[in-house]
Structures are given as C-alpha cells and as structure tokens.
XYZ file of C-alpha atoms in Angstrom:
392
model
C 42.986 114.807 136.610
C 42.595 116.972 139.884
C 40.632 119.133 137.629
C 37.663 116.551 137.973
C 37.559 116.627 141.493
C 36.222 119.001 144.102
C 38.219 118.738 146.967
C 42.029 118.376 147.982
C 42.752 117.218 151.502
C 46.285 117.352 153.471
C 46.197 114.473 155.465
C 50.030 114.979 158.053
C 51.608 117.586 158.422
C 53.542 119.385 161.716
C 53.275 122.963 163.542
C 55.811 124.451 165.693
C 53.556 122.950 168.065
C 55.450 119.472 167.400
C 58.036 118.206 169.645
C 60.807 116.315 167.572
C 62.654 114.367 168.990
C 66.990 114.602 169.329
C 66.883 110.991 170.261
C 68.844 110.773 166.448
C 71.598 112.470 167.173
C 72.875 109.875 169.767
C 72.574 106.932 167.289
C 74.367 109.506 164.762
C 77.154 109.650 167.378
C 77.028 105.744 167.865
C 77.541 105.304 164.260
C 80.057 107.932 163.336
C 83.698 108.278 165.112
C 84.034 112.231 163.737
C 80.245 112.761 165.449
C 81.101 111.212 168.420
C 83.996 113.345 168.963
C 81.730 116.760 168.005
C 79.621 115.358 170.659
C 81.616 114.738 173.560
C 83.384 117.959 173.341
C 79.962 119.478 173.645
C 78.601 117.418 176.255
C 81.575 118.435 178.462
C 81.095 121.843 177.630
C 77.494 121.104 178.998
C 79.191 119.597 182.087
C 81.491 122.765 182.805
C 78.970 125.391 182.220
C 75.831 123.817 183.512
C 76.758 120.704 185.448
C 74.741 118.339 184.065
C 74.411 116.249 181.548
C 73.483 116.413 177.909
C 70.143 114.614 177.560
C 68.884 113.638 174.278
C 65.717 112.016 175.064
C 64.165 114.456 176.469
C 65.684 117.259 173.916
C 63.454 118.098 171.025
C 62.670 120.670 168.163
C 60.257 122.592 166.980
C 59.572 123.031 163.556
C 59.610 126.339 162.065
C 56.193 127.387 160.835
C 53.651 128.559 163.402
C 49.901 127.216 162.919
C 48.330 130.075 160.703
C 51.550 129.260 158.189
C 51.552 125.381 158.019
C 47.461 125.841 157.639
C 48.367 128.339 154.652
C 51.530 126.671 152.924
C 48.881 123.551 153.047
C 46.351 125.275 151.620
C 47.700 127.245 149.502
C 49.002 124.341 146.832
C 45.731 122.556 147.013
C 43.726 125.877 145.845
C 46.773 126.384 143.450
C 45.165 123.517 141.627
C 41.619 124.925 141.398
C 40.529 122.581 144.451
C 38.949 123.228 147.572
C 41.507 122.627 149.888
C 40.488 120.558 153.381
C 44.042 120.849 155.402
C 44.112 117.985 158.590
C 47.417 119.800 160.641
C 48.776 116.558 162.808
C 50.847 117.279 165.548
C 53.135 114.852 167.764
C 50.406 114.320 170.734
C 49.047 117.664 170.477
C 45.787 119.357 169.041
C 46.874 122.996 170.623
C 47.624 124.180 166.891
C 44.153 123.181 165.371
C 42.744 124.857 168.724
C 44.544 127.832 168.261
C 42.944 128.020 164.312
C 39.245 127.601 165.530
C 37.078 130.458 164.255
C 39.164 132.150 161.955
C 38.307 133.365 159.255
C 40.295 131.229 156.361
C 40.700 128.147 158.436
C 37.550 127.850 160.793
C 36.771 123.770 159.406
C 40.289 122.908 160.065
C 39.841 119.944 162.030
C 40.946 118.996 165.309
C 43.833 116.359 164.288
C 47.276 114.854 165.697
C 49.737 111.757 165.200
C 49.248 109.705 168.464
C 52.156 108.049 170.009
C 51.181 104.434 170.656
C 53.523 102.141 171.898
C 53.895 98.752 170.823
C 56.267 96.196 172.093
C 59.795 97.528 171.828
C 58.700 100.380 170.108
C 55.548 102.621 169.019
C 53.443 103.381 165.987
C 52.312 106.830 165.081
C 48.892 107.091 163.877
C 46.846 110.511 162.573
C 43.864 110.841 164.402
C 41.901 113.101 162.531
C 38.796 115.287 163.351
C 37.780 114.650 166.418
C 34.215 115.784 167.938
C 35.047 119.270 168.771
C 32.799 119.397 171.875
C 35.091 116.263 173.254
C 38.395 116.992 172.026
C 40.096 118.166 175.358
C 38.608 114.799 176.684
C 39.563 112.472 174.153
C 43.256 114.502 174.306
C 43.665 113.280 178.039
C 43.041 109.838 176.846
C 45.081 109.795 174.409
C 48.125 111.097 175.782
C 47.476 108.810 179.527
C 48.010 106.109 177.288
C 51.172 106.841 175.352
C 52.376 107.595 178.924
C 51.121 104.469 180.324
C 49.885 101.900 178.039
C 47.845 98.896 179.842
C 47.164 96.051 178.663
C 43.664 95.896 177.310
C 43.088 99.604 177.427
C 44.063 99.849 173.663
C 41.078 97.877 171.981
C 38.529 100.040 173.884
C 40.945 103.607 172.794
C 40.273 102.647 169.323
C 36.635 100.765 169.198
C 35.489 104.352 171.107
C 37.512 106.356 168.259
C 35.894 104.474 165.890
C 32.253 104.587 167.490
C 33.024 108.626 166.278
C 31.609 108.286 163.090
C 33.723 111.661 161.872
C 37.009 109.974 163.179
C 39.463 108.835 160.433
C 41.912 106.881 161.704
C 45.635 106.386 159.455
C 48.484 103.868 160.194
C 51.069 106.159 159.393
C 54.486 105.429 157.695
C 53.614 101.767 158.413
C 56.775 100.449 157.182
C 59.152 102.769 158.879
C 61.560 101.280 161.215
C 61.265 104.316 163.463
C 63.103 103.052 166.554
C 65.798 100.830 164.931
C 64.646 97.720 165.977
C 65.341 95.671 162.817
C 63.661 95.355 159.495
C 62.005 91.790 160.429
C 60.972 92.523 163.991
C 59.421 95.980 162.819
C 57.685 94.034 159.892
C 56.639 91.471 162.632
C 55.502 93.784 164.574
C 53.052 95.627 162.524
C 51.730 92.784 161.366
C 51.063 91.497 165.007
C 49.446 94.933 165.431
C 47.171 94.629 162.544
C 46.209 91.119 163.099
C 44.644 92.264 166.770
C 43.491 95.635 165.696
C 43.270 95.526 162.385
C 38.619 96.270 162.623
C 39.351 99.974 163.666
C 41.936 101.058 161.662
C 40.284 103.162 158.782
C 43.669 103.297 156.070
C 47.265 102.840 155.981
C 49.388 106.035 155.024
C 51.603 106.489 151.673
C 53.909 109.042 153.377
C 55.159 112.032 151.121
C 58.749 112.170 153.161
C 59.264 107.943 153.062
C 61.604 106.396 149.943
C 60.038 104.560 146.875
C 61.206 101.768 147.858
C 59.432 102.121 151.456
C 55.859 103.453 149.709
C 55.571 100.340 147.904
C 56.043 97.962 150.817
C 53.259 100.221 152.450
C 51.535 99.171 149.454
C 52.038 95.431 149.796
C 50.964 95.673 153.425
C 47.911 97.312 151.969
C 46.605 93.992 149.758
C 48.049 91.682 152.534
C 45.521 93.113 154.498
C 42.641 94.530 152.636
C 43.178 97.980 153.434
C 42.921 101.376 151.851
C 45.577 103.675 151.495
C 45.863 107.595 151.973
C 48.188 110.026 151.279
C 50.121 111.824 153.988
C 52.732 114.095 153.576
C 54.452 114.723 156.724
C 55.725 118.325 156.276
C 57.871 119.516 159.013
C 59.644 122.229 156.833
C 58.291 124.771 154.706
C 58.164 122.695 151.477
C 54.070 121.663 151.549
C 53.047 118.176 151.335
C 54.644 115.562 148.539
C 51.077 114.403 148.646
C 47.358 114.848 148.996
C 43.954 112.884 148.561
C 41.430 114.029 146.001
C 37.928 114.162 146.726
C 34.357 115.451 145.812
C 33.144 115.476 149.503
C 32.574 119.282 150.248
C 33.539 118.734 154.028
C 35.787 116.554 156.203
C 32.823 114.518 157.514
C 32.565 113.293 154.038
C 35.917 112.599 152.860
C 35.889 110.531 156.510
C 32.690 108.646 155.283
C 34.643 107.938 152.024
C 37.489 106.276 153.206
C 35.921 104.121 156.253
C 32.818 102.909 154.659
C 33.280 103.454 151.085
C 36.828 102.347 150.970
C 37.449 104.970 148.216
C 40.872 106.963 148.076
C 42.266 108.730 145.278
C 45.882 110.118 145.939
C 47.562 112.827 144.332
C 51.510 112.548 144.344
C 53.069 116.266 143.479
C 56.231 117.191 141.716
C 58.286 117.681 144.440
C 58.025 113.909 145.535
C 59.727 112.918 141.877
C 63.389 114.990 143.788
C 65.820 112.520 145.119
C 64.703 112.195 148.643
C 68.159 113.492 149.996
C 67.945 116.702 148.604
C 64.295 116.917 150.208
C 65.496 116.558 153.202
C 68.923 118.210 153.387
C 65.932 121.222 151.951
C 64.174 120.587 154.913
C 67.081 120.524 157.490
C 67.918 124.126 155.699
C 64.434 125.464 156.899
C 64.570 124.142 160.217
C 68.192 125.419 160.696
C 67.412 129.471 158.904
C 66.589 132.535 160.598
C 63.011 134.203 159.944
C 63.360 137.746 161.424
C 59.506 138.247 160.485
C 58.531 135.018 162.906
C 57.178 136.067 166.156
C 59.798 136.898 169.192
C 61.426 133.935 170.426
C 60.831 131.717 167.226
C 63.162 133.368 164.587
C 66.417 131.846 165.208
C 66.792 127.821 165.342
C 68.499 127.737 169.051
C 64.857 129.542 169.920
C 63.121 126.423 168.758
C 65.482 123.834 170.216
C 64.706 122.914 173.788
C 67.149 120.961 176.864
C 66.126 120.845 180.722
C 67.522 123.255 182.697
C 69.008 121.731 186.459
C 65.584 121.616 187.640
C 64.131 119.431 184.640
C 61.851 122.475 182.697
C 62.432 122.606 178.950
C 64.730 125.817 177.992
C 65.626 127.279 174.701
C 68.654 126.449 174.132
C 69.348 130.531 173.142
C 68.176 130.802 177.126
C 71.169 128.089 177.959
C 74.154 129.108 176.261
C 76.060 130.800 178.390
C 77.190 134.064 176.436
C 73.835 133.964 174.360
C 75.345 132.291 171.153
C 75.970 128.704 170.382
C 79.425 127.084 170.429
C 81.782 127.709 167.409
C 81.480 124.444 166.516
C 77.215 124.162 166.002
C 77.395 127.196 164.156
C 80.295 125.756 161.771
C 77.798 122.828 161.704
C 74.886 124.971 160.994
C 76.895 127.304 158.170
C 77.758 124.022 156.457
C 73.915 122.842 155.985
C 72.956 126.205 154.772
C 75.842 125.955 151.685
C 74.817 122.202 150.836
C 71.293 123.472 150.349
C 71.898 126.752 148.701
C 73.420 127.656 145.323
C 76.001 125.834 143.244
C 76.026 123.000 146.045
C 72.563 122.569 145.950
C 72.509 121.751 142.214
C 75.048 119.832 142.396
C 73.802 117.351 145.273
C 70.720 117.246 143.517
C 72.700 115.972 140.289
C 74.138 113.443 142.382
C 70.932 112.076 144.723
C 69.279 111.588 141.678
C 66.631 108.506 141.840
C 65.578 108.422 138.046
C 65.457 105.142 137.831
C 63.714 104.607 141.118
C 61.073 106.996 139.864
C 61.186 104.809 136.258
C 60.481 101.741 138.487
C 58.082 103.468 140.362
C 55.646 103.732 137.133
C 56.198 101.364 135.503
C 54.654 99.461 138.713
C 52.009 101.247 138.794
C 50.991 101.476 135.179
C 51.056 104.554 133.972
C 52.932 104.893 131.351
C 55.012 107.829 130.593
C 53.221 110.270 132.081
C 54.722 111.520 135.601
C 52.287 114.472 137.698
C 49.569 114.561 138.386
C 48.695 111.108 138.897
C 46.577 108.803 140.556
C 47.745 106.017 142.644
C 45.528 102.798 142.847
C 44.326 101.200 145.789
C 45.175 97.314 146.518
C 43.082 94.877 143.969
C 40.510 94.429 146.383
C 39.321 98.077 146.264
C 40.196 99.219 142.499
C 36.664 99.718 141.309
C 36.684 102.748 143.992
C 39.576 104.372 142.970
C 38.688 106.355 140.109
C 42.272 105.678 138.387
C-alpha cells in the first residue's frame, strides 16, 4: 500500500533537546514500599553530600539522540519504504533542534515543530504544533512558552485562532486519552471533552500515538467520531527505535500534507511492525537506550548521568555526572541501571517478550478495524464521517 503513495511524514518524535520529566519516579516511590526505600537512602545521601534536597519536579532527562540522528533514524524508515520522507521533530516546549537542522543539506524542509505544554484545569494537554512560519518562529516560541508558564484566562482562544490564522500550521491533540498527570480516568475523560467542546474550531486532528496501548488508540478513536475529527499518526520516539507510526501522503511538501488534513480532512496512517510487540518490551527497549553508553556521542552526552539533570544549591540544572561527588553514581543506581540492560538484552529479552505478549490484543485490534488477516502495512480508517477521504 505505501507503494501508492508519495510521501511519508513523522508526525512526534523527541531530541535530546527534550526535557523529561522525573516527576514519575516519586509516584513510583508512592506506590512501591522496595522503591521507596531505594529512594530515601538516596535522598539522604543527597542531604549529606549536597545539603539539599532531592527534587523531582524540576529533575528531567534528556533523550539520547542529538537532532541530526532523530532527523535520520526518522527518515531513514520512511525512505526504507520507497517514500519521500517529511520528518516533523517535536520537542517538549522547544524548537532549538529544528533550528539547529535549518540549511543542511539532508534536512533543510524539516519544519519548525514542538509539543506545547498547555495546561488545563488540574492538569495539561500536550499538543504538536507543527511548522510554524519560519520568519516568526522565535516570536510565536515566546508565546507559547509565556503561556504554559502563565496561562490566563481568555488568552488561550486567541493562542490558537492566531495558530490557526497560519495557514501552514497543523495543529494535533496528542495522546488525547492519556491520563498523563494521574488525575483519574473520568475526570481526564471529562476534561478533554470540556476542552474540545470550547476549542474544539482550531484543533486540526487528534493523534493515534505509536508508544500508547491498543486499548488506549481505540478510545482516541471513539473520541475521534464523538467529535468529528480526523486522526494522525504520531509516534512519540524518545529512544532510538523510529516511530510505531507515520501518515502517508502524495503532497510533495509539508504545506500540503497541512492543507490535507485541515481542509481536506484526509489522513491515511501507516502503523509499522514494531507497534504489533507487546508494548512492555517497547518500552523496557526504550528505557535500555536511554540508560546505554554511546562513546561516539558528542562530549558530555555519552553516558546517561550526562543527560540527567538536578539543581545545584543555587537552583541551575547540573548533570548529574557534575553532582556526584566522586564522579560515579551510587552503587545502588548502577545495580539499578545493570539490571535494565540484562532485561533488555539476550536470553531475558526473549523471554519477556514471550511473556508481554498482546496477540490477542493485536487479534482484537483487526478484527475492529476490518482487515482481515493481513497485519503491516496497513491503513487505518478515519471516523465514519470522513471515510470517503481515507483511501483505505
């Protein structure tokens, strides 16, 4: 099927420009007594050598591949299909990656892209903002991030009518039906919906997201009909494995792909093999990339405590290989860290694989949509509403 397309676009997908997040690793402690104590003996480690506190909020991680390599591992399985590959990189409230990549020579009409914080209630929705007006990208950056710092009421509505008045603007709901922030299954469903129902005019397509469960996709696709809305693939790399998923097109530039999905209402999505492996093993696979050591990265980005960052005592983000005290990490992380790299390699690898296995999710899966016994390549249809576009 890709065959009779022009175009593949990666819509999603994360630099070691991102900033991740460690916020998990305090609910991981809430929930489990043997993390808890791992934790605390850390923490008070923390206390002796640095006096202060451990501080997971504003903690994060970077993921592993620079710009030039997410760009390539993206394009790279697109052309591997005989496509023209159009590859949207989406940082966390960032477009310093797809700035760095203007004017080369393989990636020059990579467009200027990120996943926007917005907050929401008790929470926030991330959304890829893709291909902004190059001329007005630093200015429409400041915007952007002044608001997920401080959201006012009102101030939203005009955000996204202006984003929309860019007629080269695509603009996703990502992972719609992700409880992100823990709130609760029904006030996160409630919540979205509230969101849709007073923005719902500028919001081009909702996101089938290549790292979310089956289970999770097809909600996504039920809030899809339920509103009338297209859908898009978007793959969410943070690892090295390239995206689960991509669109397929016969626009010849991202202006056009843009004009297909916003005023056309035409999306054709390409699911890829790697999606069909139990979604555990996926990520435990992607915890082992973030975790390894890449002596061929650049300085100060080969080990994993190089891309993990804590304030120092006056509040500036550190490495933590800048923080530990005799340059290594405590016996315990690196136990930790040994342990991830067996599970992922080898025998143990198989073997988990064996176990995670989501057959008969991925049985379900088809027979939903139709398609008989055939697994990849595939298309996936849009809602009713919009299945004369879809080309499936």
């Amino acid at each position: 099927m890709a065959k009779s397309f022009r175009s593949g676009v990666s819509l999603h997908s994360h630099t070691n420009q991102s900033r991740e997040t460690l916020k998990f690793l305090a609910v991981l402690g809430s929930r489990y007594a043997f993390m808890r104590q791992l934790m605390e003996r850390l923490e008070q480690r923390a206390m002796v050598n640095h006096g202060m506190r451990v501080d997971y909020g504003l903690s994060y991680w970077t993921p592993p591949a620079h710009p030039t390599l997410a760009f390539d591992l993206e394009r790279g399985q697109i052309e591997r299909l005989g496509l023209a590959a159009m590859v949207s990189l989406t940082d966390h409230d960032s477009i310093q990656a797809c700035l760095s990549l203007q004017g080369g020579p393989e990636s020059r009409n990579c467009p200027i892209s990120l996943e926007w914080t917005v907050p929401f209630g008790g929470e926030a929705f991330h959304f890829g903002v893709h291909n902004l007006p190059s001329a007005r990208s630093s200015e429409w950056m400041q915007i952007l991030s002044s608001y997920t710092l401080y959201p006012t009421n009102g101030q939203l509505k005009e955000i996204l009518a202006a984003l929309h008045a860019e007629p080269g603007v695509l603009f996703v709901f990502n992972h719609p039906m992700w409880d992100l922030y823990g709130v609760g299954a029904d006030l996160h469903v409630h919540s979205v919906n509230a969101f849709l129902r007073e923005h719902r005019e500028w919001i081009h397509a909702l996101e089938l997201n290549g790292l979310r469960s089956w289970a999770e996709n097809r909600s996504a696709c039920s809030l899809a009909e339920q509103w009338e809305m297209v859908l898009v693939s978007g793959g969410d790399r943070h690892s090295l494995e390239p995206n689960a998923n991509i669109n397929l097109t016969n626009a010849e530039c991202f202006d056009e792909f843009a004009c297909e999905i916003r005023d056309k209402k035409m999306s054709r999505i390409l699911f890829m093999p790697q999606y069909a492996q139990p979604l555990k093993h996926r990520v435990l696979q992607s915890a082992v990339d973030v975790v390894s050591h890449y002596p061929h990265f650049p300085a100060g980005s080969q080990r994993w405590d190089e891309r993990v960052y804590h304030p120092d005592a006056r509040g500036n983000p550190q490495s933590l290989a800048t923080l530990w005290p005799d340059g290594t990490a405590p016996r315990a992380i690196r136990w930790g860290i040994a342990i991830v790299l067996l599970m992922g390699r080898g025998v143990f690898s198989g073997g988990l694989r064996a176990a995670w296995s989501e057959a008969r999710e991925l049985a379900q899966a088809l027979e939903e949509q139709g398609t008989g016994g055939g697994l990849y390549p595939r298309l996936v249809p849009l809602p009713r509403k919009h299945r004369s576009d879809a080309g499936a």
